[in-house]
Amino acid sequence: MVVKNPMASDGLLCADSLSKSFGTVPVLFSVSFSLKAGEVHALIGENGAGKSTLMKIMSGFHSPTSGRIIYDGESVTLPPNGGAEALGIVLIHQELNLAEQMTVAENIFLGREISKRGILDRQEMNSRVVRMLADVGLDISPDTRISELSIAQKQMVEIAKAMSRNARVLIMDEPTAVLTEAETRILFKQVNRLRDQGVAIMFVSHKLHEVKEISDRVTVLRDGQWIGTSPTADLDLDDMARMMVGRELSDLYPPVNEPDVDAQIALSVTGLQTKNLRNLSFDLRKGEILGFSGLVGSGRTEVFEAICGLVPMHAGSITTFGNEARFNSVAQARDAGIVYLTKDRKGKGLLLEEGMQTNLTLLALPQFARHLILDRKKEEAALTRAIRRFDIRARDPNVLAKDMSGGNQQKLLLAKVMEANPKIVIIDEPTRGIDVGTKQQIYHFIAALAAEGVSIVVISSEMPEVIGISHRVIIMREGRIAGTVSGRDINETQIVRYAAGLNEEKTHA
Amino acid sequence: MPELAQTETTARKPKLDLKMYGPAIALVILCIIGFSLNSAFLSEGNITNLLTRSAFIGIIAVGATFVITSGGIDLSVGSMAAAIAGIMIILMNALVDILGTGVLTVVVGAGCAVLLGALAGLANGLLTTKGKIEAFIVTLGTMGIFRSLVTYFADGGTLSLNFDIRGTYRPVYYDSLLGVPYPVWVFAVVAVAGWLLMNRTTFGRYCTAIGSNEHVAQYSAINVNKIKTWTYVIQGLCVALATVIYVPRLGSASSSTGVLWELEAIAAVIIGGTVLKGGYGRIGGTIFGALILTTIGNILNFTDVVSNYLNGTMQGLIIIIAVWLQRADWGKPKD
């Protein structure tokens, strides 16, 4: 099934026995990788497996500690800091690198503007950009500011920009992580088109079904080691997961225990209205895992931001454990036992420049202080406990949050909200951008919390996840509840029908 | 998978050490230079003088550390000091008729000054948080307002303290306790209190969190507006305290009082290693920063090698060098 370590000469861009250490810490061990013209080569592995490092070495952003890069049959040293673009090797970062306040055309021609006698030839640039945008199927004006575009559109602009630089090698870091299903379709269409044009595409993703769909070959890394390279057609999803994790993943989702239909109602929302939400009502029982599904933009997140006092409520009432409640701030919600775990780990969840300690106790900080003075011993004890409880794997306890892998960041975030001893936990996209092994752990944490009597809301765009762990699923559409499914009705068909507006709710109160 | 977390080590250590000890090392080097130029530099009299002069900027800079750490900036402190000084002098002079020229007048006047400082800070704070105007703009505005107020009250000239009150008030600047001048005591108390507040309380932690990422702070149940407003109030209180110990030095206030103090305060904070865009604040560094700035001026007074008029140049160079040293990735492995 798995071929031997690829010879580093049969591709357009090859890595030959690359090793890389940061300081004294090795992260890649003699990894070889070959990328052929006209193929999509997926690179998969758990967080921390070395995917990013390999990608960055192959695009010149890191230099290898040992080993060679072979481009077009010649051993080369790639210029640093994106200089490899001039050679036709373009890396599209996960955090897209576009100047937000500049226009599409200005971005595409950034650094190589066309000018006539020292004056920018805007007409010429715009007309070229219009053609490029048409090529990638993007129907926007070249004068649109980047900040006005959706993430998917920005990605297309990045791709257009790369192609305008005559890229022969396109390296994409988790391009679909923040895309909706429909946007992913558009991206894949473009990827296929580029492949047909002979571009070599390296594609990193955590979504294995997408890897299966789009790629020609798959390379798996684990713990910085090359595990295998194989034609995608020879692997099924389980094979890939097994190679990544190095063990069987028989039980990705924990067993869903029977919900107690007579359990106390922990949270009851009636007639909730905000700017984008219309008349929302639902109950959440003690120990229940309630899934919130629906398309991106259907208002799922806003429901809970409104409940937690982050978004103004126009109408509606909330009761927690039978008591009328209205929270004007996150602090009030926290004190009433409700916490919200954001989907935006880096933007709203963690202080990236701080260590685990500061991040862990931030939400529940008053608990760690007496008369405003912080109890450092108590904080340290909490960190030791959290590391053990949530299996946070950091070699150095002083590591900054930004240097942690996505999976560990997510565990830290979960640990952070749990420090507040909540009775109701709202988790938005619990496993976005994290690897299969960590996903499994997170699902088990969620199930264990529910078993302890904590009520949990899981907002998720990943259908299998919602289906795999929820007792009941509410599907939202355009700011309203489109439907509720439970038990055997929790399946992809039902959810999609509600989300797309094919099943209109008939009798929901 | 025990070896999973390979990338997660920190490359911060060597950088951190320089940030930690840089300001202290710089001060020691300056002192050695000062001593080698003129041995009188380390005389008791000069050291006392140096510390006393550092006290004003130092106290204000402690307040500025909170503002800057939480992502704000206060440009109004110099003008605020002048306005508070002016109003306090007018008030004390007016109180002579009612309360006489004794300690009570001074205490009431100083108390009002502290209150004024708090109110001025509150105004800055509310305008930035509730008013949602950038701190730079708000404090640029209040800087102009405060400055013109003192000019107006002094009618373009100088406001002088009643001669008898001057006698009562004078010891606050010129007298000592246990051989240490009162301004230095105040400086020390403010420094210690500031350090505790920054490093040992929830308030300090919240300031860091807000400066680091306001969204994260908000989602972590921190009342961002309240904490930010408080930083400006603390800044106002620090300015008021500095003014209270500064006024008896000259016994007057004019439109040139406290000119450019805001820049010196911000410079002290930055030299001390606090990050201008917020999220990392060091009170200890700020104290050294203030001492460094005063020491430069002091050394220039002692030597003819560099003209005293180049004081600003030397301070400017030190600021730039300090930040350059902090930014450089010393000892960090190159990727």
Coordinates of C-alpha atoms in Angstrom, one line a residue, chain A:
Chain A
M1 CA 0.0 0.0 0.0
V2 CA 2.7 2.5 1.0
V3 CA 5.6 3.1 -1.3
K4 CA 9.2 3.6 -0.1
N5 CA 10.6 7.0 0.8
P6 CA 10.4 8.9 -2.6
M7 CA 13.5 9.4 -4.5
A8 CA 14.2 13.0 -4.4
S9 CA 14.5 13.6 -8.1
D10 CA 11.3 12.6 -9.8
G11 CA 9.4 15.9 -9.2
L12 CA 9.5 19.6 -9.9
L13 CA 10.1 20.5 -6.3
C14 CA 11.7 17.9 -4.1
A15 CA 12.9 17.8 -0.5
D16 CA 15.7 15.4 0.0
S17 CA 16.3 14.1 3.6
L18 CA 15.4 17.4 5.2
S19 CA 16.0 17.8 8.9
K20 CA 15.2 20.8 11.0
S21 CA 15.8 21.7 14.6
F22 CA 14.7 24.8 16.4
G23 CA 17.4 25.5 18.8
T24 CA 18.1 22.1 20.3
V25 CA 14.6 20.8 19.5
P26 CA 14.4 18.6 16.4
V27 CA 11.1 18.9 14.6
L28 CA 11.8 17.1 11.3
F29 CA 13.8 14.0 10.9
S30 CA 15.2 13.4 7.4
V31 CA 12.0 13.8 5.6
S32 CA 11.8 13.5 1.8
F33 CA 9.0 14.8 -0.3
S34 CA 8.5 15.1 -4.0
L35 CA 6.0 17.3 -5.8
K36 CA 5.3 16.7 -9.5
A37 CA 4.1 19.2 -12.0
G38 CA 0.4 18.7 -12.6
E39 CA -0.4 16.9 -9.3
V40 CA -2.1 17.8 -6.1
H41 CA -0.1 16.3 -3.3
A42 CA -1.7 16.3 0.1
L43 CA 0.4 16.5 3.2
I44 CA -1.4 15.3 6.3
G45 CA -0.5 14.7 9.9
E46 CA -1.5 15.6 13.4
N47 CA -0.8 19.0 14.8
G48 CA 2.9 19.2 15.7
A49 CA 3.8 16.5 13.1
G50 CA 5.9 18.9 11.2
K51 CA 3.7 19.8 8.3
S52 CA 4.1 23.5 8.6
T53 CA 7.8 23.3 9.0
L54 CA 8.2 21.2 5.9
M55 CA 6.0 23.5 4.0
K56 CA 7.9 26.6 5.2
I57 CA 11.2 25.0 4.3
M58 CA 10.0 24.1 0.8
S59 CA 8.9 27.7 0.3
G60 CA 12.1 29.2 1.7
F61 CA 10.6 30.7 4.9
H62 CA 12.7 28.3 7.0
S63 CA 16.2 27.0 6.1
P64 CA 16.7 23.3 6.7
T65 CA 19.3 22.2 9.3
S66 CA 20.4 19.5 6.9
G67 CA 19.2 18.0 3.6
R68 CA 18.6 19.6 0.2
I69 CA 15.9 21.2 -1.8
I70 CA 15.8 20.2 -5.5
Y71 CA 14.0 22.5 -7.8
D72 CA 13.7 21.7 -11.5
G73 CA 16.4 19.0 -11.1
E74 CA 18.9 21.3 -9.5
S75 CA 19.9 21.6 -5.8
V76 CA 19.0 25.1 -4.7
T77 CA 19.0 27.3 -1.6
L78 CA 15.7 29.1 -1.6
P79 CA 15.8 32.8 -0.9
P80 CA 14.2 33.6 2.5
N81 CA 11.0 35.6 3.4
G82 CA 9.0 34.9 0.3
G83 CA 11.8 35.5 -2.1
A84 CA 11.1 32.1 -3.6
E85 CA 8.0 33.6 -5.2
A86 CA 10.3 35.0 -7.9
L87 CA 11.3 31.4 -8.7
G88 CA 7.7 30.4 -9.0
I89 CA 7.2 28.9 -5.6
V90 CA 4.3 30.5 -3.8
L91 CA 3.1 29.7 -0.2
I92 CA -0.5 30.8 0.6
H93 CA -0.5 31.3 4.3
Q94 CA -3.4 30.3 6.5
E95 CA -3.6 33.8 7.7
L96 CA -3.8 35.3 4.3
N97 CA -1.2 37.9 3.5
L98 CA -3.2 40.7 1.9
A99 CA -3.1 44.4 2.7
E100 CA -6.7 44.8 4.1
Q101 CA -7.1 48.5 3.3
M102 CA -5.8 48.3 -0.3
T103 CA -7.8 47.3 -3.3
V104 CA -7.7 43.9 -5.1
A105 CA -5.7 45.3 -8.0
E106 CA -3.2 47.0 -5.7
N107 CA -2.7 43.8 -3.8
I108 CA -2.2 41.7 -6.9
F109 CA 0.4 44.0 -8.3
L110 CA 2.0 44.8 -5.0
G111 CA 5.7 45.2 -5.4
R112 CA 5.6 44.9 -9.2
E113 CA 3.3 47.7 -10.2
I114 CA 3.1 48.6 -13.9
S115 CA 4.0 52.2 -14.5
K116 CA 4.4 54.6 -17.4
R117 CA 7.2 57.2 -16.9
G118 CA 7.0 56.8 -13.2
I119 CA 3.2 57.2 -13.0
L120 CA 1.2 54.1 -12.1
D121 CA -0.7 52.7 -15.0
R122 CA -3.9 51.9 -13.1
Q123 CA -5.9 51.3 -16.3
E124 CA -3.6 48.6 -17.5
M125 CA -3.3 46.9 -14.1
N126 CA -7.1 47.0 -13.6
S127 CA -7.8 45.4 -17.0
R128 CA -5.3 42.7 -16.3
V129 CA -6.8 42.0 -12.9
V130 CA -10.3 41.8 -14.4
R131 CA -9.0 39.0 -16.6
M132 CA -7.3 37.2 -13.7
L133 CA -10.4 37.4 -11.5
A134 CA -12.5 36.0 -14.3
D135 CA -10.0 33.2 -14.6
V136 CA -10.5 32.2 -10.9
G137 CA -14.3 32.7 -11.2
L138 CA -14.4 35.7 -8.9
D139 CA -17.0 38.3 -9.8
I140 CA -15.7 41.4 -8.0
S141 CA -14.4 44.8 -9.1
P142 CA -10.6 45.2 -9.1
D143 CA -11.3 48.4 -7.0
T144 CA -12.9 46.5 -4.1
R145 CA -11.0 46.8 -0.9
I146 CA -9.7 43.5 0.5
S147 CA -11.5 44.2 3.9
E148 CA -14.8 44.0 2.1
L149 CA -14.3 40.5 0.8
S150 CA -15.2 37.2 2.4
I151 CA -12.5 34.9 3.5
A152 CA -13.1 32.6 0.5
Q153 CA -12.9 35.6 -1.9
K154 CA -9.7 36.7 -0.3
Q155 CA -8.3 33.2 -0.9
M156 CA -9.2 33.5 -4.5
V157 CA -7.4 36.8 -4.7
E158 CA -4.4 35.1 -3.2
I159 CA -4.6 32.4 -5.8
A160 CA -5.0 35.0 -8.6
K161 CA -2.0 36.9 -7.2
A162 CA 0.0 33.7 -7.1
M163 CA -0.9 32.8 -10.7
S164 CA -0.1 36.3 -11.9
R165 CA 3.4 35.6 -10.7
N166 CA 3.6 32.6 -12.9
A167 CA 3.6 30.2 -10.0
R168 CA 4.8 26.7 -10.9
V169 CA 4.4 25.5 -7.3
L170 CA 1.5 26.4 -5.1
I171 CA 1.7 25.5 -1.5
M172 CA -1.5 25.9 0.4
D173 CA -1.7 25.7 4.2
E174 CA -5.2 24.5 5.3
P175 CA -7.0 26.5 2.7
T176 CA -10.4 25.1 3.5
A177 CA -10.2 25.5 7.3
V178 CA -12.3 28.6 7.3
L179 CA -14.4 27.9 4.2
T180 CA -18.0 26.8 3.9
E181 CA -18.9 23.8 1.9
A182 CA -19.9 25.9 -1.1
E183 CA -16.8 28.0 -0.9
T184 CA -14.7 24.8 -0.8
R185 CA -16.4 23.7 -4.0
I186 CA -15.3 26.9 -5.8
L187 CA -11.7 26.5 -4.4
F188 CA -11.5 22.9 -5.6
K189 CA -12.6 23.9 -9.0
Q190 CA -9.8 26.3 -9.2
V191 CA -7.3 23.8 -7.8
N192 CA -8.3 21.3 -10.5
R193 CA -8.0 23.9 -13.2
L194 CA -4.5 24.8 -12.0
R195 CA -3.5 21.1 -11.9
D196 CA -4.6 20.7 -15.5
Q197 CA -2.4 23.7 -16.4
G198 CA 0.5 21.8 -14.9
V199 CA 0.9 23.6 -11.6
A200 CA 2.3 21.5 -8.8
I201 CA 0.1 21.9 -5.8
M202 CA 1.0 21.0 -2.2
F203 CA -2.1 20.9 -0.1
V204 CA -2.3 20.7 3.7
S205 CA -5.5 19.8 5.3
H206 CA -7.1 18.2 8.4
K207 CA -10.2 17.3 6.5
L208 CA -9.5 13.9 5.2
H209 CA -12.6 13.5 3.0
E210 CA -11.3 16.6 1.1
V211 CA -7.9 15.1 0.8
K212 CA -9.5 12.0 -0.6
E213 CA -11.4 14.1 -3.1
I214 CA -8.9 16.6 -4.3
S215 CA -5.4 15.0 -4.1
D216 CA -3.5 12.6 -6.4
R217 CA -1.0 11.5 -3.8
V218 CA -0.9 11.7 0.0
T219 CA 2.2 12.0 2.3
V220 CA 1.7 11.4 6.0
L221 CA 4.0 12.8 8.7
R222 CA 4.0 11.9 12.3
D223 CA 6.2 13.3 15.0
G224 CA 8.5 14.8 12.4
Q225 CA 9.0 11.6 10.6
W226 CA 8.0 10.5 7.2
I227 CA 5.4 7.8 7.5
G228 CA 4.4 7.1 4.0
T229 CA 3.5 8.4 0.5
S230 CA 0.9 6.8 -1.5
P231 CA -1.5 7.4 -4.4
T232 CA -4.7 8.7 -2.8
A233 CA -6.8 6.1 -4.7
D234 CA -5.1 3.4 -2.6
L235 CA -6.1 4.8 0.7
D236 CA -9.4 5.2 2.4
L237 CA -10.1 7.6 5.2
D238 CA -9.5 5.1 7.9
D239 CA -6.1 4.3 6.4
M240 CA -5.1 7.9 6.4
A241 CA -6.3 8.4 10.0
R242 CA -4.4 5.3 11.1
M243 CA -1.2 6.4 9.5
M244 CA -1.5 9.9 11.1
V245 CA -2.2 8.7 14.5
G246 CA -0.3 5.5 14.5
R247 CA -3.1 3.6 16.2
E248 CA -6.7 2.5 15.5
L249 CA -9.2 5.2 15.8
S250 CA -12.2 3.0 16.3
D251 CA -14.0 5.3 18.6
L252 CA -13.6 8.9 17.4
Y253 CA -16.9 9.7 19.1
P254 CA -17.6 8.6 22.6
P255 CA -20.8 6.5 23.1
V256 CA -23.7 8.9 23.5
N257 CA -25.6 7.9 26.6
E258 CA -29.3 8.2 26.7
P259 CA -30.4 11.7 27.5
D260 CA -32.5 12.1 30.7
V261 CA -35.7 13.7 29.3
D262 CA -36.9 14.6 32.8
A263 CA -33.7 16.4 33.8
Q264 CA -34.0 19.9 35.1
I265 CA -34.0 22.6 32.5
A266 CA -30.7 24.4 32.8
L267 CA -31.2 27.1 30.3
S268 CA -34.4 28.3 28.7
V269 CA -34.5 31.0 26.0
T270 CA -37.8 32.5 24.9
G271 CA -38.4 34.9 22.0
L272 CA -34.7 36.0 21.7
Q273 CA -34.3 38.8 19.2
T274 CA -31.2 40.7 18.1
K275 CA -30.2 42.6 15.0
N276 CA -29.9 39.4 13.1
L277 CA -32.0 36.9 15.1
R278 CA -35.7 36.5 15.0
N279 CA -37.8 35.1 17.8
L280 CA -35.6 32.2 19.0
S281 CA -36.8 29.8 21.7
F282 CA -35.2 26.6 23.0
D283 CA -34.4 24.7 26.2
L284 CA -31.2 23.0 27.3
R285 CA -31.4 20.3 30.0
K286 CA -29.0 19.4 32.7
G287 CA -26.4 17.0 31.3
E288 CA -27.5 17.4 27.7
I289 CA -25.3 17.9 24.7
L290 CA -27.2 20.2 22.3
G291 CA -25.8 20.6 18.9
F292 CA -26.3 23.8 16.9
S293 CA -26.0 23.3 13.2
G294 CA -26.7 25.4 10.2
L295 CA -24.7 27.3 7.5
V296 CA -22.0 29.8 8.4
G297 CA -23.8 33.1 8.9
S298 CA -27.1 31.5 10.0
G299 CA -26.7 33.3 13.4
R300 CA -25.6 30.3 15.6
T301 CA -22.8 32.2 17.2
E302 CA -24.8 35.3 17.7
V303 CA -27.4 33.4 19.8
F304 CA -24.9 32.7 22.4
E305 CA -23.0 35.9 22.2
A306 CA -26.4 37.6 22.9
I307 CA -27.0 35.3 25.9
C308 CA -23.6 36.0 27.3
G309 CA -24.0 39.8 27.0
L310 CA -21.6 40.2 24.1
V311 CA -24.2 41.3 21.6
P312 CA -27.2 43.5 22.6
M313 CA -30.5 41.7 23.0
H314 CA -33.6 43.5 21.6
A315 CA -36.2 41.2 23.1
G316 CA -36.6 37.9 24.8
S317 CA -36.1 36.3 28.1
I318 CA -33.6 33.9 29.5
T319 CA -34.0 31.7 32.6
T320 CA -31.2 29.6 34.1
F321 CA -32.3 26.8 36.4
G322 CA -35.6 28.5 36.7
N323 CA -34.3 31.9 37.5
E324 CA -34.9 34.9 35.3
A325 CA -31.6 36.2 34.0
R326 CA -30.3 38.9 31.8
F327 CA -26.6 39.2 31.3
N328 CA -25.0 42.5 30.4
S329 CA -21.5 41.2 30.5
V330 CA -19.5 38.0 30.2
A331 CA -18.7 38.4 33.9
Q332 CA -22.4 38.2 34.9
A333 CA -22.9 35.2 32.7
R334 CA -19.8 33.5 34.2
D335 CA -21.1 34.2 37.7
A336 CA -24.4 32.6 36.8
G337 CA -22.5 29.5 35.5
I338 CA -22.6 30.1 31.8
V339 CA -19.4 30.3 29.8
Y340 CA -18.8 30.7 26.0
L341 CA -15.8 29.2 24.4
T342 CA -15.1 31.2 21.2
K343 CA -14.3 29.7 17.8
D344 CA -11.8 32.4 17.3
R345 CA -9.0 30.9 19.4
K346 CA -6.3 33.4 18.3
G347 CA -8.5 36.5 18.0
K348 CA -10.8 36.2 21.0
G349 CA -9.7 33.1 23.0
L350 CA -6.1 33.3 24.0
L351 CA -3.5 35.9 24.7
L352 CA -0.9 34.7 22.2
E353 CA 2.0 36.6 23.8
E354 CA 1.3 35.2 27.2
G355 CA 2.0 31.8 28.7
M356 CA -0.4 29.1 29.7
Q357 CA -0.6 30.3 33.3
T358 CA -2.0 33.8 32.5
N359 CA -4.4 32.4 29.9
L360 CA -5.7 29.6 32.0
T361 CA -6.9 31.7 34.9
L362 CA -8.0 34.9 33.1
L363 CA -11.7 34.1 32.9
A364 CA -11.9 33.0 36.5
L365 CA -9.3 35.4 37.9
P366 CA -11.4 36.7 40.8
Q367 CA -11.3 33.2 42.2
F368 CA -7.5 33.4 42.3
A369 CA -7.4 36.6 44.2
R370 CA -8.1 37.6 47.7
H371 CA -8.7 41.3 48.2
L372 CA -7.4 41.8 44.7
I373 CA -4.1 40.2 45.4
L374 CA -3.4 37.2 43.3
D375 CA -2.7 33.9 44.9
R376 CA 0.2 32.6 42.7
K377 CA 0.4 29.3 44.4
K378 CA -3.2 28.6 43.6
E379 CA -2.7 29.7 40.0
E380 CA 0.3 27.3 39.6
A381 CA -1.7 24.5 41.2
A382 CA -4.5 25.1 38.7
L383 CA -2.1 24.9 35.8
T384 CA -0.7 21.6 37.0
R385 CA -4.2 20.3 37.4
A386 CA -5.4 21.5 34.0
I387 CA -2.3 20.1 32.2
R388 CA -3.1 16.7 33.6
R389 CA -6.8 16.8 33.3
F390 CA -6.9 18.0 29.7
D391 CA -3.6 16.4 28.6
I392 CA -2.0 19.6 27.4
R393 CA 1.3 18.6 25.9
A394 CA 3.8 21.4 26.2
R395 CA 7.5 20.5 26.8
D396 CA 8.1 23.8 28.6
P397 CA 5.4 25.2 31.0
N398 CA 6.5 28.7 30.1
V399 CA 5.7 28.3 26.4
L400 CA 3.8 31.2 24.9
A401 CA 0.3 30.5 23.6
K402 CA 1.3 31.5 20.1
D403 CA 3.9 28.8 20.0
M404 CA 1.5 26.0 20.9
S405 CA -0.1 23.7 18.4
G406 CA -3.8 24.3 17.6
G407 CA -4.8 21.2 19.5
N408 CA -3.0 22.2 22.6
Q409 CA -4.4 25.8 22.3
Q410 CA -7.9 24.3 22.1
K411 CA -7.3 22.2 25.2
L412 CA -5.9 25.2 27.0
L413 CA -9.0 27.2 26.0
L414 CA -11.3 24.4 27.3
A415 CA -9.3 24.3 30.5
K416 CA -9.7 28.1 30.8
V417 CA -13.4 28.1 30.7
M418 CA -13.7 25.1 33.0
E419 CA -11.8 27.1 35.6
A420 CA -14.9 29.1 36.2
N421 CA -16.8 25.9 37.2
P422 CA -19.6 26.4 34.8
K423 CA -22.9 24.6 34.8
I424 CA -23.5 25.5 31.1
V425 CA -20.7 25.4 28.6
I426 CA -21.1 26.7 25.1
I427 CA -18.4 25.5 22.7
D428 CA -18.2 27.2 19.3
E429 CA -16.4 25.0 16.7
P430 CA -14.8 22.7 19.3
T431 CA -12.3 21.1 16.9
R432 CA -11.6 23.7 14.2
G433 CA -8.2 23.2 12.7
I434 CA -7.1 20.4 15.0
D435 CA -5.9 16.9 14.3
V436 CA -7.9 13.7 14.6
G437 CA -6.2 12.5 17.8
T438 CA -6.9 15.7 19.7
K439 CA -10.4 15.8 18.2
Q440 CA -11.1 12.5 19.7
Q441 CA -9.9 13.7 23.1
I442 CA -12.0 16.8 23.0
Y443 CA -15.1 14.7 22.2
H444 CA -14.4 12.5 25.2
F445 CA -13.9 15.6 27.4
I446 CA -17.3 16.9 26.3
A447 CA -19.0 13.6 26.9
A448 CA -17.4 13.3 30.3
L449 CA -18.5 16.8 31.3
A450 CA -22.1 16.0 30.2
A451 CA -22.0 12.8 32.2
E452 CA -21.0 14.9 35.2
G453 CA -24.2 17.0 34.8
V454 CA -22.8 19.9 32.9
S455 CA -25.1 21.1 30.1
I456 CA -23.3 21.6 26.8
V457 CA -24.0 23.4 23.6
V458 CA -21.8 22.5 20.6
I459 CA -22.0 24.9 17.7
S460 CA -20.3 23.3 14.7
S461 CA -20.0 23.5 11.0
E462 CA -18.7 19.9 10.9
M463 CA -21.7 17.7 10.3
P464 CA -20.2 14.4 11.5
E465 CA -19.2 16.1 14.7
V466 CA -22.6 17.4 15.5
I467 CA -24.1 14.1 14.6
G468 CA -21.5 12.1 16.5
I469 CA -21.8 13.7 19.9
S470 CA -25.2 15.5 20.3
H471 CA -28.3 14.3 22.1
R472 CA -30.3 16.7 20.1
V473 CA -29.5 19.1 17.3
I474 CA -31.1 22.5 16.5
I475 CA -30.6 23.6 13.0
M476 CA -30.6 27.4 12.3
R477 CA -31.3 29.2 9.1
E478 CA -31.2 32.9 8.4
G479 CA -31.4 33.9 12.1
R480 CA -34.2 31.5 13.0
I481 CA -34.5 28.0 14.2
A482 CA -35.3 25.9 11.2
G483 CA -35.8 22.7 13.0
T484 CA -34.8 20.4 15.9
V485 CA -33.9 16.8 15.5
S486 CA -33.2 14.1 18.1
G487 CA -32.4 10.5 18.4
R488 CA -32.5 8.6 15.2
D489 CA -33.4 11.7 13.2
I490 CA -30.0 13.1 13.8
N491 CA -28.5 12.4 10.4
E492 CA -26.9 14.4 7.6
T493 CA -29.9 14.3 5.3
Q494 CA -32.3 15.7 7.9
I495 CA -29.9 18.4 9.0
V496 CA -29.0 19.5 5.5
R497 CA -32.7 19.7 4.5
Y498 CA -33.4 22.0 7.4
A499 CA -30.3 24.1 6.9
A500 CA -31.1 24.6 3.2
G501 CA -34.7 25.5 4.0
L502 CA -36.2 22.3 2.4
N503 CA -37.9 21.2 5.6
E504 CA -39.7 24.1 7.1
E505 CA -40.5 23.8 10.7
K506 CA -44.1 22.9 11.0
T507 CA -45.0 22.7 14.7
H508 CA -42.1 24.2 16.6
A509 CA -43.4 26.3 19.5

